[in-house]
Amino acid sequence: MELRVTDLKCLRGGIPVLDGVSFAVPAGQALILRGPNGIGKTTLLRTLAGLQPAEAGEIAYPAEEGAYASHEDGIKAALSVRENLAFWASVYGRAMDESVLRAFDLVDLAERPAATLSSGQKRRLGLARLGVIGRKVLFLDEPTISLDRFSVRLFADFLRDQHLAKGGIAVIATHIDLGLEAPELDLQPFRAAPEATGGSHEAFL
Amino acid sequence: MSIWEYANPKKFMTTTAPVLPWVFAIAIAATVIGLVWGFFFTPEAENFGSTVKIIYLHVPSALMAINAWLMMLVASLIWLVRRHHVSALAAKAAAPVGIAMTLIALITGAIWGQPTWGTWWVWDPRLTSFLILFLFYLGYVALWSAIEDPDTAADLTSVLCMVGSVFALLSRYAVNFWNQGLHQGASLSMDKAENVSNVYYIPLLISMGGFVLLFIALVILRTRTEIRLRRIGALQARARRS
Amino acid sequence: MIALLMRDLRLAVRAGGGFGLGLAFFLIVVVLVPFGVGPNSDLLGKIAPGILWVAALLAALLSLDRIFALDYEDGSLALLATSPLPMEGAALSKAVAHWLTTGLPLTLAAPALGALLNLPGPAYSFLFVSLIIGTPALSVIGTFGAALTIGIRRGGLLLSLLVLPLYVPTLIFGAEVVRRGAEGLATATPLIMLAGITAGAIALLPFAAAVALRINLR
C-alpha cells in the first residue's frame, strides 16, 4: 500500500491554487506539508480526502482506507467522551478500542460530557477518533492546534507507534515540530501560476 | 461543428450580439400587432363582452410562465450533465422573466375573473396552480441570490429545479383533486382551438408568438448580462492573484 | 446509519427542547386560531382538519434548519462524508431522526388538540392516520431543503421559502383525508395519494439531499 499523487491540480473558490503536486508516501511513513498560510494545505488535504474534486491529476490509495481530520472534529458536547468515540467507531463498523483512551490520556475523562472538557482535552478527544476508526491513510489538517507540549507528544507517539508502525500513512499539515522522523514537502514550488488554466472562471476569460 | 460550441460563453456572446436586436424587434412587433389586433379589431363576443379580450395578454403570459420553467429545467439538466456555464446562467436569467410572466397571468386572471365570476380571486385549480408556480419561482431565485460561489449556486439551484418540477406537477394534480372544477373555468379558456373561431384565434396566435420571442430575447439579454458579470468576477479574481 | 440515528436521538433527548418546542408551537397555533376566527364551534369543527394539518406542518418546519446545521458547523458532516456511511444513508437517517422527534410526537398530540377545535368524532382516526402517513414526507422533504441551505448563513427563512411550496401536495392530500373523514366521504383516494407521496419522497429525496450535501461540502 502506498499513497501516490501525480500532477495534482487543486482549486479553491473556483481558482487553481496548487498545480503539479506530485509525491509518494510508502506504507509506514508520514509526510509533513509545509508552506505559508493560504498556500493551499487545507485545499490539498480536502482534495486528497475526496471532499472536493481534483481539477487535474491523479490520487491513488485504497479508497476504503482514507480518513480526514481537521480541527473541527465533530465532537458533540452533549455526549460523553466514550460515547463520542463509540459513535465514530460504529460508523466505521468497528468495536470501540479501549486502549485509545489510554493512548490519549482520556481514561479519567471517559464518562465526562464533552461539554465540560477544556479545548485541549477536546482536541485530544478529536484525535482519539483517529484511533478508533482503524483507517490506514490519514489526512490531518493542523491536528495539534491548542494542544500543550505533553499532548503533542502523546499524539506523536500514537502516530509513530500505533499508526505508522503498523503500516499506516499520514499526510499532516502542521507548523510545529511533531518529533516524527518524516520527510517534509514544501508546497511553495507548487503554487499555481496566475495564468494557470482550470477552474470555473476559465471559460469567462 | 457541434451545437455545444454555442455553450462557450465567448461564442455565445459573439453569436447573439447581432441576432438580439432582430429578435427584440420581431418580438415587440408581433406582440404589439397581436395585442392591438386582438383588443381593437376583433368583434365583441356575444356572451362575454369586451372583458374576454384580456385573453390576448392572459393566455400568452400563462403559456410562457410554464414554458419558462420547462426551459429552466432543461437548462439545469444540461448544466448538471455537461457543465456548460451558459446553460446554468440561462436558467438563472430565465427565472425573473418567468416570474414576470406568472405575475401577468395571475393579475390578468384576476382582472378577468372580476366581471366574469364577480370576484377578484377564486381558488380555481388553474389559478391556484399558477400561484404555486409563482412560489416555486420565488424560492428558485432566492436560492440563486443566497449563494456566493457561482458554481455551487448553479449546482444547487439545478437540483432544486429538478425536485421542484416533480413537486410542481404533483401540486397541479393535487390542486385539481382538491377543487374539482367547482366552476366552468376550463370551458372559458380559449387555448383550445376548437372553441374559438379564426377571427379570435389568429391574433391570439400572433400574440403568443410575440410572447415566445419576447421571452427568448429577454433571456438572451439577461444571459449576456450574467456572462459579463461572471467575466468581471473572473478578471477581478485573476487580478488579485497576480 | 443506525449509529447516526441513535446518536441524533440521544442528542435530541439530552439537549431537551427538541421535542418540546415543536409540540408547544403546535399547541399555540391551534389555540390562537379560535382567537382569530371566533369561538363558534360549528365553524371551528369545519376548519379543524385544515388548521391541524397546517399547524403540524409549521411545527415540523420549525426544527428543519437544525437537521444539518450543527453537524455542519462542528465538522461532523465533513467527517461523515469521508466515512464509509454513504451520504444518502446519512440523509435518510437524519430524516428519520427528525420524524421521530417531531412528526411522531405531533401525530400523537394531534387528537388531543382536535378536541380543542371541536373536530367531528369520525375524523379523529383519519387525523391520526393521515398524520402518521404524511409527516414522514414532511421530514424527508425538509431534510432535502435543509441539505440545500446548510452553507447559507441565516438560511432559516430561505429554507422555509424553499420547503413550503414542496409541502403543498402533502398538505392538500393530508387535510383532504381528514376533511372527507369528518364528512363521512370516501377517503381511499387521498390516502393512497398521500402514501404515494411519502413513499416516493422517502425513496428519492435522500439521493437529492445527498447530492446537495456533497455540493455544499466541496
PDB file of C-alpha atoms in Angstrom, chain C:
ATOM      1  CA  MET C   1     -26.936   4.504   9.749  1.00  0.00           C
ATOM      2  CA  ILE C   2     -28.334   3.094  12.962  1.00  0.00           C
ATOM      3  CA  ALA C   3     -25.373   4.607  14.817  1.00  0.00           C
ATOM      4  CA  LEU C   4     -26.091   8.053  13.398  1.00  0.00           C
ATOM      5  CA  LEU C   5     -29.789   7.715  14.120  1.00  0.00           C
ATOM      6  CA  MET C   6     -29.159   6.642  17.718  1.00  0.00           C
ATOM      7  CA  ARG C   7     -26.688   9.471  18.224  1.00  0.00           C
ATOM      8  CA  ASP C   8     -29.132  12.065  16.897  1.00  0.00           C
ATOM      9  CA  LEU C   9     -31.921  10.740  19.076  1.00  0.00           C
ATOM     10  CA  ARG C  10     -29.663  10.758  22.095  1.00  0.00           C
ATOM     11  CA  LEU C  11     -28.607  14.324  21.333  1.00  0.00           C
ATOM     12  CA  ALA C  12     -32.230  15.364  20.905  1.00  0.00           C
ATOM     13  CA  VAL C  13     -33.172  13.851  24.255  1.00  0.00           C
ATOM     14  CA  ARG C  14     -30.170  15.333  26.100  1.00  0.00           C
ATOM     15  CA  ALA C  15     -30.489  18.773  24.562  1.00  0.00           C
ATOM     16  CA  GLY C  16     -34.165  18.742  25.528  1.00  0.00           C
ATOM     17  CA  GLY C  17     -36.167  21.374  23.732  1.00  0.00           C
ATOM     18  CA  GLY C  18     -36.256  19.365  20.531  1.00  0.00           C
ATOM     19  CA  PHE C  19     -39.496  17.530  21.234  1.00  0.00           C
ATOM     20  CA  GLY C  20     -40.954  20.194  23.452  1.00  0.00           C
ATOM     21  CA  LEU C  21     -40.609  23.236  21.249  1.00  0.00           C
ATOM     22  CA  GLY C  22     -42.302  21.756  18.213  1.00  0.00           C
ATOM     23  CA  LEU C  23     -45.161  20.445  20.306  1.00  0.00           C
ATOM     24  CA  ALA C  24     -45.568  23.721  22.181  1.00  0.00           C
ATOM     25  CA  PHE C  25     -45.634  25.574  18.873  1.00  0.00           C
ATOM     26  CA  PHE C  26     -48.292  23.167  17.573  1.00  0.00           C
ATOM     27  CA  LEU C  27     -50.372  23.798  20.687  1.00  0.00           C
ATOM     28  CA  ILE C  28     -50.022  27.578  20.487  1.00  0.00           C
ATOM     29  CA  VAL C  29     -51.001  27.797  16.824  1.00  0.00           C
ATOM     30  CA  VAL C  30     -54.072  25.654  17.458  1.00  0.00           C
ATOM     31  CA  VAL C  31     -55.010  27.775  20.485  1.00  0.00           C
ATOM     32  CA  LEU C  32     -54.559  31.001  18.535  1.00  0.00           C
ATOM     33  CA  VAL C  33     -56.948  30.019  15.754  1.00  0.00           C
ATOM     34  CA  PRO C  34     -60.171  30.342  17.799  1.00  0.00           C
ATOM     35  CA  PHE C  35     -58.980  33.773  18.951  1.00  0.00           C
ATOM     36  CA  GLY C  36     -58.693  34.713  15.313  1.00  0.00           C
ATOM     37  CA  VAL C  37     -61.886  33.229  13.884  1.00  0.00           C
ATOM     38  CA  GLY C  38     -64.170  33.346  16.909  1.00  0.00           C
ATOM     39  CA  PRO C  39     -65.466  30.701  19.295  1.00  0.00           C
ATOM     40  CA  ASN C  40     -68.237  29.354  17.032  1.00  0.00           C
ATOM     41  CA  SER C  41     -67.998  25.576  17.487  1.00  0.00           C
ATOM     42  CA  ASP C  42     -69.537  24.695  14.131  1.00  0.00           C
ATOM     43  CA  LEU C  43     -67.087  26.879  12.264  1.00  0.00           C
ATOM     44  CA  LEU C  44     -64.132  25.545  14.266  1.00  0.00           C
ATOM     45  CA  GLY C  45     -65.179  21.956  13.674  1.00  0.00           C
ATOM     46  CA  LYS C  46     -65.399  22.654   9.983  1.00  0.00           C
ATOM     47  CA  ILE C  47     -61.950  24.181   9.656  1.00  0.00           C
ATOM     48  CA  ALA C  48     -60.278  21.950  12.261  1.00  0.00           C
ATOM     49  CA  PRO C  49     -58.827  19.419   9.767  1.00  0.00           C
ATOM     50  CA  GLY C  50     -57.085  22.145   7.800  1.00  0.00           C
ATOM     51  CA  ILE C  51     -55.901  24.032  10.883  1.00  0.00           C
ATOM     52  CA  LEU C  52     -54.463  20.907  12.487  1.00  0.00           C
ATOM     53  CA  TRP C  53     -52.608  19.943   9.327  1.00  0.00           C
ATOM     54  CA  VAL C  54     -51.259  23.432   8.688  1.00  0.00           C
ATOM     55  CA  ALA C  55     -50.188  23.787  12.327  1.00  0.00           C
ATOM     56  CA  ALA C  56     -48.458  20.382  12.293  1.00  0.00           C
ATOM     57  CA  LEU C  57     -46.701  21.324   9.074  1.00  0.00           C
ATOM     58  CA  LEU C  58     -45.449  24.607  10.520  1.00  0.00           C
ATOM     59  CA  ALA C  59     -44.316  22.874  13.695  1.00  0.00           C
ATOM     60  CA  ALA C  60     -42.346  20.375  11.608  1.00  0.00           C
ATOM     61  CA  LEU C  61     -40.869  23.253   9.613  1.00  0.00           C
ATOM     62  CA  LEU C  62     -39.619  24.931  12.771  1.00  0.00           C
ATOM     63  CA  SER C  63     -36.897  22.405  13.519  1.00  0.00           C
ATOM     64  CA  LEU C  64     -35.731  21.739   9.955  1.00  0.00           C
ATOM     65  CA  ASP C  65     -32.738  24.061   9.998  1.00  0.00           C
ATOM     66  CA  ARG C  66     -31.269  22.128  12.923  1.00  0.00           C
ATOM     67  CA  ILE C  67     -31.141  18.888  10.934  1.00  0.00           C
ATOM     68  CA  PHE C  68     -27.722  19.565   9.435  1.00  0.00           C
ATOM     69  CA  ALA C  69     -26.667  22.965  10.789  1.00  0.00           C
ATOM     70  CA  LEU C  70     -24.960  21.744  13.972  1.00  0.00           C
ATOM     71  CA  ASP C  71     -23.196  18.871  12.217  1.00  0.00           C
ATOM     72  CA  TYR C  72     -22.045  21.260   9.522  1.00  0.00           C
ATOM     73  CA  GLU C  73     -20.656  23.780  11.991  1.00  0.00           C
ATOM     74  CA  ASP C  74     -18.716  21.359  14.169  1.00  0.00           C
ATOM     75  CA  GLY C  75     -17.288  19.471  11.208  1.00  0.00           C
ATOM     76  CA  SER C  76     -19.186  16.210  11.780  1.00  0.00           C
ATOM     77  CA  LEU C  77     -20.691  16.397   8.319  1.00  0.00           C
ATOM     78  CA  ALA C  78     -17.304  16.568   6.578  1.00  0.00           C
ATOM     79  CA  LEU C  79     -16.129  13.647   8.715  1.00  0.00           C
ATOM     80  CA  LEU C  80     -19.288  11.700   7.848  1.00  0.00           C
ATOM     81  CA  ALA C  81     -18.742  12.466   4.174  1.00  0.00           C
ATOM     82  CA  THR C  82     -15.335  10.763   4.317  1.00  0.00           C
ATOM     83  CA  SER C  83     -16.670   7.825   6.357  1.00  0.00           C
ATOM     84  CA  PRO C  84     -17.985   4.533   4.997  1.00  0.00           C
ATOM     85  CA  LEU C  85     -21.548   5.739   5.571  1.00  0.00           C
ATOM     86  CA  PRO C  86     -22.961   6.896   2.213  1.00  0.00           C
ATOM     87  CA  MET C  87     -24.383  10.424   2.249  1.00  0.00           C
ATOM     88  CA  GLU C  88     -27.732   9.035   1.132  1.00  0.00           C
ATOM     89  CA  GLY C  89     -27.832   6.916   4.273  1.00  0.00           C
ATOM     90  CA  ALA C  90     -26.843   9.879   6.407  1.00  0.00           C
ATOM     91  CA  ALA C  91     -29.620  11.991   4.856  1.00  0.00           C
ATOM     92  CA  LEU C  92     -32.189   9.257   5.386  1.00  0.00           C
ATOM     93  CA  SER C  93     -31.178   8.660   8.983  1.00  0.00           C
ATOM     94  CA  LYS C  94     -31.339  12.418   9.634  1.00  0.00           C
ATOM     95  CA  ALA C  95     -34.852  12.463   8.195  1.00  0.00           C
ATOM     96  CA  VAL C  96     -35.885   9.506  10.354  1.00  0.00           C
ATOM     97  CA  ALA C  97     -34.449  11.212  13.441  1.00  0.00           C
ATOM     98  CA  HIS C  98     -36.360  14.380  12.580  1.00  0.00           C
ATOM     99  CA  TRP C  99     -39.575  12.416  12.173  1.00  0.00           C
ATOM    100  CA  LEU C 100     -39.135  10.554  15.441  1.00  0.00           C
ATOM    101  CA  THR C 101     -38.503  13.792  17.307  1.00  0.00           C
ATOM    102  CA  THR C 102     -41.167  15.971  15.634  1.00  0.00           C
ATOM    103  CA  GLY C 103     -43.525  14.158  13.242  1.00  0.00           C
ATOM    104  CA  LEU C 104     -44.333  11.317  15.611  1.00  0.00           C
ATOM    105  CA  PRO C 105     -44.946  13.475  18.728  1.00  0.00           C
ATOM    106  CA  LEU C 106     -47.088  15.831  16.642  1.00  0.00           C
ATOM    107  CA  THR C 107     -49.135  12.898  15.382  1.00  0.00           C
ATOM    108  CA  LEU C 108     -49.652  11.619  18.911  1.00  0.00           C
ATOM    109  CA  ALA C 109     -50.629  15.047  20.213  1.00  0.00           C
ATOM    110  CA  ALA C 110     -52.914  15.972  17.309  1.00  0.00           C
ATOM    111  CA  PRO C 111     -56.071  14.143  18.502  1.00  0.00           C
ATOM    112  CA  ALA C 112     -55.922  15.988  21.840  1.00  0.00           C
ATOM    113  CA  LEU C 113     -55.704  19.289  20.020  1.00  0.00           C
ATOM    114  CA  GLY C 114     -58.527  18.174  17.738  1.00  0.00           C
ATOM    115  CA  ALA C 115     -60.761  18.217  20.793  1.00  0.00           C
ATOM    116  CA  LEU C 116     -59.887  21.883  21.346  1.00  0.00           C
ATOM    117  CA  LEU C 117     -61.123  22.678  17.853  1.00  0.00           C
ATOM    118  CA  ASN C 118     -64.300  20.618  18.110  1.00  0.00           C
ATOM    119  CA  LEU C 119     -63.127  18.184  15.428  1.00  0.00           C
ATOM    120  CA  PRO C 120     -66.070  15.936  14.467  1.00  0.00           C
ATOM    121  CA  GLY C 121     -65.963  12.464  16.060  1.00  0.00           C
ATOM    122  CA  PRO C 122     -65.378  10.293  12.983  1.00  0.00           C
ATOM    123  CA  ALA C 123     -62.420  12.457  11.908  1.00  0.00           C
ATOM    124  CA  TYR C 124     -60.091  11.547  14.806  1.00  0.00           C
ATOM    125  CA  SER C 125     -58.914   8.257  13.399  1.00  0.00           C
ATOM    126  CA  PHE C 126     -58.425   9.861   9.981  1.00  0.00           C
ATOM    127  CA  LEU C 127     -56.444  12.693  11.541  1.00  0.00           C
ATOM    128  CA  PHE C 128     -54.138  10.218  13.217  1.00  0.00           C
ATOM    129  CA  VAL C 129     -53.757   8.015  10.152  1.00  0.00           C
ATOM    130  CA  SER C 130     -53.186  10.902   7.748  1.00  0.00           C
ATOM    131  CA  LEU C 131     -50.568  12.462  10.012  1.00  0.00           C
ATOM    132  CA  ILE C 132     -48.721   9.221  10.612  1.00  0.00           C
ATOM    133  CA  ILE C 133     -48.622   8.588   6.874  1.00  0.00           C
ATOM    134  CA  GLY C 134     -47.989  12.185   5.854  1.00  0.00           C
ATOM    135  CA  THR C 135     -45.495  13.542   8.388  1.00  0.00           C
ATOM    136  CA  PRO C 136     -42.613  11.305   7.182  1.00  0.00           C
ATOM    137  CA  ALA C 137     -42.914  13.083   3.824  1.00  0.00           C
ATOM    138  CA  LEU C 138     -42.641  16.420   5.632  1.00  0.00           C
ATOM    139  CA  SER C 139     -39.432  15.263   7.331  1.00  0.00           C
ATOM    140  CA  VAL C 140     -37.834  13.898   4.160  1.00  0.00           C
ATOM    141  CA  ILE C 141     -38.747  16.929   2.060  1.00  0.00           C
ATOM    142  CA  GLY C 142     -37.498  19.156   4.865  1.00  0.00           C
ATOM    143  CA  THR C 143     -34.234  17.225   5.030  1.00  0.00           C
ATOM    144  CA  PHE C 144     -33.731  17.905   1.348  1.00  0.00           C
ATOM    145  CA  GLY C 145     -34.406  21.616   1.902  1.00  0.00           C
ATOM    146  CA  ALA C 146     -32.032  21.675   4.860  1.00  0.00           C
ATOM    147  CA  ALA C 147     -29.337  19.983   2.755  1.00  0.00           C
ATOM    148  CA  LEU C 148     -29.725  22.691   0.097  1.00  0.00           C
ATOM    149  CA  THR C 149     -29.286  25.532   2.564  1.00  0.00           C
ATOM    150  CA  ILE C 150     -26.605  24.359   5.032  1.00  0.00           C
ATOM    151  CA  GLY C 151     -23.909  26.547   3.523  1.00  0.00           C
ATOM    152  CA  ILE C 152     -26.008  29.694   3.848  1.00  0.00           C
ATOM    153  CA  ARG C 153     -25.750  31.893   6.906  1.00  0.00           C
ATOM    154  CA  ARG C 154     -29.166  32.613   8.378  1.00  0.00           C
ATOM    155  CA  GLY C 155     -30.651  30.178   5.887  1.00  0.00           C
ATOM    156  CA  GLY C 156     -33.712  29.504   8.060  1.00  0.00           C
ATOM    157  CA  LEU C 157     -36.021  31.875   6.263  1.00  0.00           C
ATOM    158  CA  LEU C 158     -34.814  30.754   2.857  1.00  0.00           C
ATOM    159  CA  LEU C 159     -35.325  27.162   3.942  1.00  0.00           C
ATOM    160  CA  SER C 160     -38.990  27.898   4.693  1.00  0.00           C
ATOM    161  CA  LEU C 161     -39.401  29.625   1.338  1.00  0.00           C
ATOM    162  CA  LEU C 162     -37.947  26.597  -0.464  1.00  0.00           C
ATOM    163  CA  VAL C 163     -39.715  23.906   1.523  1.00  0.00           C
ATOM    164  CA  LEU C 164     -43.237  25.289   1.899  1.00  0.00           C
ATOM    165  CA  PRO C 165     -44.145  25.043  -1.814  1.00  0.00           C
ATOM    166  CA  LEU C 166     -42.843  21.468  -1.756  1.00  0.00           C
ATOM    167  CA  TYR C 167     -45.226  20.756   1.120  1.00  0.00           C
ATOM    168  CA  VAL C 168     -48.313  21.709  -0.906  1.00  0.00           C
ATOM    169  CA  PRO C 169     -49.260  18.243  -2.253  1.00  0.00           C
ATOM    170  CA  THR C 170     -48.735  16.568   1.120  1.00  0.00           C
ATOM    171  CA  LEU C 171     -50.842  19.203   2.845  1.00  0.00           C
ATOM    172  CA  ILE C 172     -53.627  19.002   0.284  1.00  0.00           C
ATOM    173  CA  PHE C 173     -53.979  15.232   0.419  1.00  0.00           C
ATOM    174  CA  GLY C 174     -53.383  15.026   4.166  1.00  0.00           C
ATOM    175  CA  ALA C 175     -56.009  17.601   5.074  1.00  0.00           C
ATOM    176  CA  GLU C 176     -58.357  16.197   2.443  1.00  0.00           C
ATOM    177  CA  VAL C 177     -58.288  12.802   4.157  1.00  0.00           C
ATOM    178  CA  VAL C 178     -59.378  14.369   7.449  1.00  0.00           C
ATOM    179  CA  ARG C 179     -61.956  16.625   5.819  1.00  0.00           C
ATOM    180  CA  ARG C 180     -63.540  13.743   3.963  1.00  0.00           C
ATOM    181  CA  GLY C 181     -63.340  11.581   7.055  1.00  0.00           C
ATOM    182  CA  ALA C 182     -65.163  14.266   9.027  1.00  0.00           C
ATOM    183  CA  GLU C 183     -67.914  14.423   6.422  1.00  0.00           C
ATOM    184  CA  GLY C 184     -68.151  10.654   6.078  1.00  0.00           C
ATOM    185  CA  LEU C 185     -66.976  10.604   2.468  1.00  0.00           C
ATOM    186  CA  ALA C 186     -64.650   8.098   0.822  1.00  0.00           C
ATOM    187  CA  THR C 187     -61.037   8.690   1.846  1.00  0.00           C
ATOM    188  CA  ALA C 188     -59.265   5.990  -0.141  1.00  0.00           C
ATOM    189  CA  THR C 189     -58.019   8.184  -3.000  1.00  0.00           C
ATOM    190  CA  PRO C 190     -56.382  10.952  -0.952  1.00  0.00           C
ATOM    191  CA  LEU C 191     -54.964   8.349   1.443  1.00  0.00           C
ATOM    192  CA  ILE C 192     -53.368   6.444  -1.427  1.00  0.00           C
ATOM    193  CA  MET C 193     -52.009   9.669  -2.899  1.00  0.00           C
ATOM    194  CA  LEU C 194     -50.636  10.723   0.479  1.00  0.00           C
ATOM    195  CA  ALA C 195     -48.959   7.364   0.963  1.00  0.00           C
ATOM    196  CA  GLY C 196     -47.627   7.546  -2.596  1.00  0.00           C
ATOM    197  CA  ILE C 197     -46.056  10.949  -1.985  1.00  0.00           C
ATOM    198  CA  THR C 198     -44.482   9.733   1.240  1.00  0.00           C
ATOM    199  CA  ALA C 199     -43.152   6.555  -0.363  1.00  0.00           C
ATOM    200  CA  GLY C 200     -41.813   8.445  -3.368  1.00  0.00           C
ATOM    201  CA  ALA C 201     -40.213  11.110  -1.193  1.00  0.00           C
ATOM    202  CA  ILE C 202     -38.530   8.536   1.046  1.00  0.00           C
ATOM    203  CA  ALA C 203     -37.293   6.602  -1.971  1.00  0.00           C
ATOM    204  CA  LEU C 204     -35.928   9.525  -3.988  1.00  0.00           C
ATOM    205  CA  LEU C 205     -35.256  12.606  -1.901  1.00  0.00           C
ATOM    206  CA  PRO C 206     -32.386  11.179   0.198  1.00  0.00           C
ATOM    207  CA  PHE C 207     -30.472  10.926  -3.075  1.00  0.00           C
ATOM    208  CA  ALA C 208     -31.206  14.549  -3.947  1.00  0.00           C
ATOM    209  CA  ALA C 209     -30.297  15.582  -0.395  1.00  0.00           C
ATOM    210  CA  ALA C 210     -27.003  13.659  -0.638  1.00  0.00           C
ATOM    211  CA  VAL C 211     -26.164  15.420  -3.907  1.00  0.00           C
ATOM    212  CA  ALA C 212     -26.871  18.778  -2.284  1.00  0.00           C
ATOM    213  CA  LEU C 213     -24.781  17.880   0.776  1.00  0.00           C
ATOM    214  CA  ARG C 214     -21.793  16.859  -1.318  1.00  0.00           C
ATOM    215  CA  ILE C 215     -22.020  20.092  -3.299  1.00  0.00           C
ATOM    216  CA  ASN C 216     -22.195  22.121  -0.111  1.00  0.00           C
ATOM    217  CA  LEU C 217     -19.211  20.340   1.444  1.00  0.00           C
ATOM    218  CA  ARG C 218     -16.989  20.963  -1.564  1.00  0.00           C
TER     219      ARG C 218
END
